[in-house]
PDB file of C-alpha atoms in Angstrom:
ATOM      1  CA  MET A   1     -11.499 -17.565  -3.544  1.00 54.00           C
ATOM      2  CA  SER A   2      -8.006 -18.119  -2.187  1.00 72.00           C
ATOM      3  CA  THR A   3      -4.860 -16.450  -3.482  1.00 72.00           C
ATOM      4  CA  ILE A   4      -1.810 -18.385  -4.589  1.00 75.00           C
ATOM      5  CA  GLY A   5       0.623 -15.688  -5.653  1.00 81.00           C
ATOM      6  CA  LEU A   6       1.875 -12.129  -5.275  1.00 88.00           C
ATOM      7  CA  ASP A   7       3.673  -9.951  -7.821  1.00 90.00           C
ATOM      8  CA  SER A   8       3.891  -6.573  -9.545  1.00 91.00           C
ATOM      9  CA  LEU A   9       4.879  -4.530  -6.489  1.00 93.00           C
ATOM     10  CA  TYR A  10       4.890  -0.806  -7.338  1.00 94.00           C
ATOM     11  CA  TYR A  11       5.251   2.465  -5.482  1.00 95.00           C
ATOM     12  CA  ALA A  12       4.353   6.043  -6.416  1.00 96.00           C
ATOM     13  CA  THR A  13       5.783   9.130  -4.772  1.00 95.00           C
ATOM     14  CA  ILE A  14       3.381  11.627  -3.246  1.00 95.00           C
ATOM     15  CA  THR A  15       3.587  15.410  -3.378  1.00 94.00           C
ATOM     16  CA  GLU A  16       1.396  17.091  -0.771  1.00 93.00           C
ATOM     17  CA  ASP A  17       0.022  20.606  -1.143  1.00 91.00           C
ATOM     18  CA  ALA A  18       1.634  22.725   1.576  1.00 90.00           C
ATOM     19  CA  GLU A  19      -1.678  24.316   2.631  1.00 90.00           C
ATOM     20  CA  THR A  20      -4.309  21.613   2.116  1.00 89.00           C
ATOM     21  CA  GLY A  21      -2.235  18.432   2.331  1.00 88.00           C
ATOM     22  CA  VAL A  22      -3.980  17.142  -0.817  1.00 92.00           C
ATOM     23  CA  GLU A  23      -1.902  14.429  -2.463  1.00 94.00           C
ATOM     24  CA  THR A  24      -0.682  14.330  -6.069  1.00 94.00           C
ATOM     25  CA  TYR A  25       0.763  10.988  -7.184  1.00 96.00           C
ATOM     26  CA  GLY A  26       3.855  10.487  -9.292  1.00 95.00           C
ATOM     27  CA  THR A  27       4.161   7.822 -11.968  1.00 96.00           C
ATOM     28  CA  PRO A  28       4.207   4.321 -10.437  1.00 96.00           C
ATOM     29  CA  MET A  29       7.586   2.574 -10.487  1.00 95.00           C
ATOM     30  CA  ALA A  30       8.460  -1.074  -9.883  1.00 94.00           C
ATOM     31  CA  LEU A  31       9.683  -1.548  -6.311  1.00 91.00           C
ATOM     32  CA  SER A  32      11.107  -5.064  -6.039  1.00 88.00           C
ATOM     33  CA  PRO A  33      10.126  -8.646  -6.722  1.00 85.00           C
ATOM     34  CA  ALA A  34       7.500  -9.294  -4.042  1.00 83.00           C
ATOM     35  CA  MET A  35       7.660 -12.244  -1.661  1.00 84.00           C
ATOM     36  CA  LYS A  36       4.982 -11.501   0.935  1.00 85.00           C
ATOM     37  CA  ALA A  37       2.461  -8.811   1.883  1.00 86.00           C
ATOM     38  CA  ASP A  38       0.661  -8.828   5.236  1.00 88.00           C
ATOM     39  CA  LEU A  39      -2.079  -6.230   5.777  1.00 84.00           C
ATOM     40  CA  SER A  40      -3.940  -5.479   8.982  1.00 87.00           C
ATOM     41  CA  VAL A  41      -6.452  -2.751   9.752  1.00 87.00           C
ATOM     42  CA  GLU A  42      -7.222  -0.909  12.980  1.00 86.00           C
ATOM     43  CA  LEU A  43     -10.773   0.390  13.411  1.00 80.00           C
ATOM     44  CA  ALA A  44     -12.172   3.135  15.582  1.00 82.00           C
ATOM     45  CA  GLU A  45     -15.294   1.683  17.169  1.00 81.00           C
ATOM     46  CA  ALA A  46     -18.133   3.189  19.160  1.00 84.00           C
ATOM     47  CA  MET A  47     -21.301   1.616  20.521  1.00 82.00           C
ATOM     48  CA  LEU A  48     -24.424   3.494  21.583  1.00 83.00           C
ATOM     49  CA  TYR A  49     -26.663   1.899  24.201  1.00 84.00           C
ATOM     50  CA  ALA A  50     -30.366   2.689  24.518  1.00 84.00           C
ATOM     51  CA  ASP A  51     -33.100   0.916  26.487  1.00 83.00           C
ATOM     52  CA  ASP A  52     -30.500  -1.317  28.113  1.00 82.00           C
ATOM     53  CA  ALA A  53     -29.220  -2.691  24.797  1.00 81.00           C
ATOM     54  CA  ALA A  54     -26.794  -1.866  22.032  1.00 81.00           C
ATOM     55  CA  ALA A  55     -28.672   0.407  19.638  1.00 80.00           C
ATOM     56  CA  GLU A  56     -25.978   1.561  17.211  1.00 84.00           C
ATOM     57  CA  VAL A  57     -22.463   0.517  16.318  1.00 83.00           C
ATOM     58  CA  VAL A  58     -20.036   2.607  14.273  1.00 82.00           C
ATOM     59  CA  LYS A  59     -16.777   1.162  12.922  1.00 80.00           C
ATOM     60  CA  GLU A  60     -14.473   3.395  10.916  1.00 81.00           C
ATOM     61  CA  PHE A  61     -11.027   2.947   9.428  1.00 85.00           C
ATOM     62  CA  LYS A  62      -8.383   4.390  11.731  1.00 86.00           C
ATOM     63  CA  SER A  63      -5.099   3.147  10.232  1.00 88.00           C
ATOM     64  CA  GLY A  64      -3.484   0.008   8.961  1.00 91.00           C
ATOM     65  CA  LYS A  65      -0.187  -1.832   8.853  1.00 93.00           C
ATOM     66  CA  ILE A  66       1.576  -3.441   5.931  1.00 91.00           C
ATOM     67  CA  SER A  67       4.580  -5.717   6.113  1.00 89.00           C
ATOM     68  CA  LEU A  68       6.270  -6.320   2.755  1.00 87.00           C
ATOM     69  CA  GLY A  69       8.776  -9.080   2.204  1.00 84.00           C
ATOM     70  CA  VAL A  70      10.854  -8.169  -0.850  1.00 84.00           C
ATOM     71  CA  GLN A  71      13.726  -9.785  -2.689  1.00 82.00           C
ATOM     72  CA  GLU A  72      15.888  -6.672  -2.547  1.00 82.00           C
ATOM     73  CA  LEU A  73      15.153  -3.020  -1.870  1.00 82.00           C
ATOM     74  CA  GLY A  74      18.151  -1.303  -3.469  1.00 84.00           C
ATOM     75  CA  THR A  75      19.766   1.997  -2.572  1.00 89.00           C
ATOM     76  CA  ALA A  76      17.672   4.434  -4.625  1.00 89.00           C
ATOM     77  CA  LYS A  77      14.359   2.831  -3.675  1.00 89.00           C
ATOM     78  CA  ALA A  78      15.320   2.634  -0.007  1.00 88.00           C
ATOM     79  CA  ALA A  79      16.116   6.349  -0.109  1.00 90.00           C
ATOM     80  CA  ALA A  80      12.748   7.116  -1.757  1.00 90.00           C
ATOM     81  CA  LEU A  81      10.766   5.083   0.779  1.00 91.00           C
ATOM     82  CA  LEU A  82      12.690   5.923   3.946  1.00 91.00           C
ATOM     83  CA  GLY A  83      13.802   9.530   3.428  1.00 91.00           C
ATOM     84  CA  ALA A  84      17.452   8.482   3.561  1.00 91.00           C
ATOM     85  CA  THR A  85      20.163  10.050   1.371  1.00 92.00           C
ATOM     86  CA  VAL A  86      22.435   8.601  -1.281  1.00 92.00           C
ATOM     87  CA  ASP A  87      25.816  10.344  -1.088  1.00 93.00           C
ATOM     88  CA  SER A  88      28.099  11.326  -3.997  1.00 94.00           C
ATOM     89  CA  LYS A  89      29.671   7.841  -4.033  1.00 94.00           C
ATOM     90  CA  GLY A  90      26.349   5.998  -4.233  1.00 91.00           C
ATOM     91  CA  VAL A  91      26.261   4.961  -0.560  1.00 93.00           C
ATOM     92  CA  LEU A  92      22.928   4.990   1.294  1.00 90.00           C
ATOM     93  CA  ILE A  93      23.227   7.141   4.421  1.00 92.00           C
ATOM     94  CA  SER A  94      20.564   6.794   7.110  1.00 89.00           C
ATOM     95  CA  ALA A  95      20.438   9.651   9.615  1.00 90.00           C
ATOM     96  CA  ALA A  96      18.544  10.189  12.847  1.00 89.00           C
ATOM     97  CA  GLU A  97      16.855  13.181  11.216  1.00 91.00           C
ATOM     98  CA  ASP A  98      15.439  11.213   8.258  1.00 90.00           C
ATOM     99  CA  VAL A  99      11.700  11.576   7.734  1.00 91.00           C
ATOM    100  CA  ALA A 100      10.071   8.914   5.570  1.00 93.00           C
ATOM    101  CA  PRO A 101       7.814  10.470   2.928  1.00 94.00           C
ATOM    102  CA  PRO A 102       4.373   9.012   2.221  1.00 95.00           C
ATOM    103  CA  VAL A 103       4.056   6.838  -0.890  1.00 96.00           C
ATOM    104  CA  ALA A 104       1.291   4.873  -2.580  1.00 96.00           C
ATOM    105  CA  ILE A 105       1.804   1.102  -2.847  1.00 95.00           C
ATOM    106  CA  GLY A 106       0.268  -1.112  -5.543  1.00 95.00           C
ATOM    107  CA  PHE A 107       0.439  -4.853  -6.171  1.00 94.00           C
ATOM    108  CA  ARG A 108      -1.571  -7.802  -7.398  1.00 92.00           C
ATOM    109  CA  ALA A 109      -2.327 -11.258  -5.988  1.00 91.00           C
ATOM    110  CA  ARG A 110      -3.031 -14.265  -8.218  1.00 91.00           C
ATOM    111  CA  LYS A 111      -6.159 -16.198  -7.322  1.00 88.00           C
ATOM    112  CA  SER A 112      -6.567 -19.958  -7.675  1.00 86.00           C
ATOM    113  CA  ASN A 113      -8.800 -19.486 -10.749  1.00 87.00           C
ATOM    114  CA  GLY A 114      -5.997 -17.682 -12.630  1.00 87.00           C
ATOM    115  CA  LYS A 115      -7.504 -14.196 -12.219  1.00 89.00           C
ATOM    116  CA  TYR A 116      -5.840 -11.432 -10.187  1.00 92.00           C
ATOM    117  CA  ALA A 117      -6.872  -9.180  -7.308  1.00 92.00           C
ATOM    118  CA  TYR A 118      -5.391  -5.686  -7.668  1.00 94.00           C
ATOM    119  CA  TYR A 119      -4.596  -3.272  -4.824  1.00 94.00           C
ATOM    120  CA  TRP A 120      -3.544   0.348  -4.302  1.00 96.00           C
ATOM    121  CA  LEU A 121      -2.853   1.604  -0.779  1.00 95.00           C
ATOM    122  CA  TYR A 122      -3.147   5.366  -1.128  1.00 96.00           C
ATOM    123  CA  LYS A 123      -0.826   6.568   1.620  1.00 96.00           C
ATOM    124  CA  VAL A 124       1.857   4.509   3.365  1.00 96.00           C
ATOM    125  CA  ILE A 125       4.725   5.691   5.571  1.00 95.00           C
ATOM    126  CA  PHE A 126       7.500   3.125   5.966  1.00 92.00           C
ATOM    127  CA  ALA A 127       9.925   2.585   8.829  1.00 88.00           C
ATOM    128  CA  VAL A 128      13.592   1.594   8.522  1.00 80.00           C
ATOM    129  CA  PRO A 129      13.641  -2.169   7.911  1.00 74.00           C
ATOM    130  CA  SER A 130      15.323  -4.562  10.282  1.00 69.00           C
ATOM    131  CA  ASP A 131      18.149  -6.701   8.926  1.00 67.00           C
ATOM    132  CA  SER A 132      18.611 -10.328   9.843  1.00 67.00           C
ATOM    133  CA  LEU A 133      21.960 -11.606   8.653  1.00 64.00           C
ATOM    134  CA  GLN A 134      23.525 -14.987   9.158  1.00 68.00           C
ATOM    135  CA  THR A 135      26.797 -16.621   8.244  1.00 70.00           C
ATOM    136  CA  LYS A 136      26.762 -19.347   5.607  1.00 73.00           C
ATOM    137  CA  GLY A 137      26.662 -22.840   7.077  1.00 71.00           C
ATOM    138  CA  GLU A 138      26.310 -26.295   5.577  1.00 71.00           C
ATOM    139  CA  SER A 139      23.011 -25.352   3.949  1.00 64.00           C
ATOM    140  CA  ILE A 140      22.015 -22.150   2.174  1.00 60.00           C
ATOM    141  CA  THR A 141      19.568 -19.822   3.933  1.00 59.00           C
ATOM    142  CA  PHE A 142      18.265 -16.736   2.123  1.00 60.00           C
ATOM    143  CA  ALA A 143      18.105 -13.470   4.072  1.00 61.00           C
ATOM    144  CA  THR A 144      15.710 -10.956   2.522  1.00 73.00           C
ATOM    145  CA  PRO A 145      14.464  -7.588   3.789  1.00 78.00           C
ATOM    146  CA  THR A 146      11.047  -6.944   5.270  1.00 84.00           C
ATOM    147  CA  ILE A 147       9.807  -3.376   5.314  1.00 87.00           C
ATOM    148  CA  GLU A 148       6.892  -2.282   7.491  1.00 91.00           C
ATOM    149  CA  GLY A 149       4.653   0.707   6.987  1.00 93.00           C
ATOM    150  CA  THR A 150       1.623   2.465   8.421  1.00 95.00           C
ATOM    151  CA  ILE A 151      -1.367   2.839   6.103  1.00 94.00           C
ATOM    152  CA  LEU A 152      -3.273   6.115   6.392  1.00 94.00           C
ATOM    153  CA  ARG A 153      -6.328   7.512   4.664  1.00 94.00           C
ATOM    154  CA  ARG A 154      -5.456  10.160   2.130  1.00 93.00           C
ATOM    155  CA  ASN A 155      -6.289  13.829   2.571  1.00 93.00           C
ATOM    156  CA  LYS A 156      -7.525  14.128  -1.009  1.00 91.00           C
ATOM    157  CA  ALA A 157     -11.274  13.612  -1.024  1.00 89.00           C
ATOM    158  CA  SER A 158     -13.014  11.600  -3.728  1.00 88.00           C
ATOM    159  CA  THR A 159     -15.818  13.051  -5.842  1.00 86.00           C
ATOM    160  CA  ILE A 160     -18.307  11.945  -3.157  1.00 88.00           C
ATOM    161  CA  SER A 161     -16.266  13.625  -0.397  1.00 89.00           C
ATOM    162  CA  ASN A 162     -14.872  10.543   1.319  1.00 91.00           C
ATOM    163  CA  HIS A 163     -11.171   9.870   1.960  1.00 92.00           C
ATOM    164  CA  PRO A 164     -10.075   6.498   0.526  1.00 94.00           C
ATOM    165  CA  TRP A 165      -7.249   4.469   2.023  1.00 94.00           C
ATOM    166  CA  ARG A 166      -7.372   1.516  -0.409  1.00 94.00           C
ATOM    167  CA  SER A 167      -8.688   0.531  -3.821  1.00 94.00           C
ATOM    168  CA  PHE A 168      -9.263  -3.139  -4.658  1.00 94.00           C
ATOM    169  CA  VAL A 169     -10.609  -4.965  -7.697  1.00 94.00           C
ATOM    170  CA  VAL A 170     -10.724  -8.551  -8.954  1.00 92.00           C
ATOM    171  CA  ASP A 171     -10.164  -9.087 -12.658  1.00 91.00           C
ATOM    172  CA  GLY A 172     -13.183 -10.579 -14.412  1.00 84.00           C
ATOM    173  CA  GLU A 173     -15.812  -9.778 -11.779  1.00 88.00           C
ATOM    174  CA  THR A 174     -19.149  -8.565 -13.084  1.00 89.00           C
ATOM    175  CA  GLY A 175     -19.203  -4.804 -13.681  1.00 89.00           C
ATOM    176  CA  VAL A 176     -15.414  -4.317 -13.663  1.00 90.00           C
ATOM    177  CA  ASP A 177     -14.280  -2.001 -16.463  1.00 89.00           C
ATOM    178  CA  ALA A 178     -11.379  -3.699 -18.273  1.00 89.00           C
ATOM    179  CA  THR A 179      -9.540  -0.362 -18.592  1.00 90.00           C
ATOM    180  CA  ALA A 180      -9.255  -0.168 -14.803  1.00 90.00           C
ATOM    181  CA  ILE A 181      -7.215  -3.398 -14.896  1.00 92.00           C
ATOM    182  CA  THR A 182      -5.219  -2.456 -18.012  1.00 92.00           C
ATOM    183  CA  ASN A 183      -4.100   0.865 -16.508  1.00 92.00           C
ATOM    184  CA  TRP A 184      -3.708  -0.308 -12.897  1.00 95.00           C
ATOM    185  CA  PHE A 185       0.062   0.166 -12.687  1.00 96.00           C
ATOM    186  CA  THR A 186       0.257   3.078 -15.155  1.00 95.00           C
ATOM    187  CA  THR A 187      -1.204   5.581 -12.669  1.00 95.00           C
ATOM    188  CA  VAL A 188      -2.462   5.370  -9.107  1.00 96.00           C
ATOM    189  CA  TYR A 189      -6.146   4.488  -9.457  1.00 95.00           C
ATOM    190  CA  GLU A 190      -8.580   7.351  -8.834  1.00 92.00           C
ATOM    191  CA  PRO A 191     -12.114   6.374  -7.758  1.00 91.00           C
ATOM    192  CA  THR A 192     -14.926   7.244 -10.156  1.00 86.00           C
ATOM    193  CA  TYR A 193     -18.584   7.180  -9.191  1.00 82.00           C
ATOM    194  CA  THR A 194     -21.813   7.237 -11.131  1.00 75.00           C
ATOM    195  CA  THR A 195     -24.007  10.306 -10.672  1.00 62.00           C
ATOM    196  CA  GLY A 196     -25.992  10.096  -7.465  1.00 52.00           C
ATOM    197  CA  ALA A 197     -23.797   7.409  -5.930  1.00 45.00           C
TER     198      ALA A 197
END
């Protein structure tokens, strides 16, 4: 089913264990009114040939890209996402030495049936956004920021020893626990599996 909306854009800071790199997520915070989210995924692919034909194909997640169009980023949130510094007078200072910290990104997309699809991207590293500014002419043109990030798998393994990069659920689908939806933006979703899964 098609989507007709996008809202509830959140981010959560990540603290990584110095030795293991295992991520601990902070409390999700609203990022900005969302305008657009474009996701793309890059796969590592290998094909095994036997008896003059393709016998096996393996496709695994390698990394992804996300491009977020937002209404406004704001100084404090830009600093949190880009590793920039806010000085004593409240001015955002971007330096050549800035290192963007990884964050988790969550949002939801409204479907044409009125239900929502919910997302968490577990580890995203953003780059400094480009600005496109224009003088005011006879008509009004809005200029809004777009921020682009690289999606990575997380180091923290799930209970079945895999390394998630995304969680996704559609409200109202068969088997979906309502508490997963209710708490989606309260904490970064942690996968749970039934015994033997």
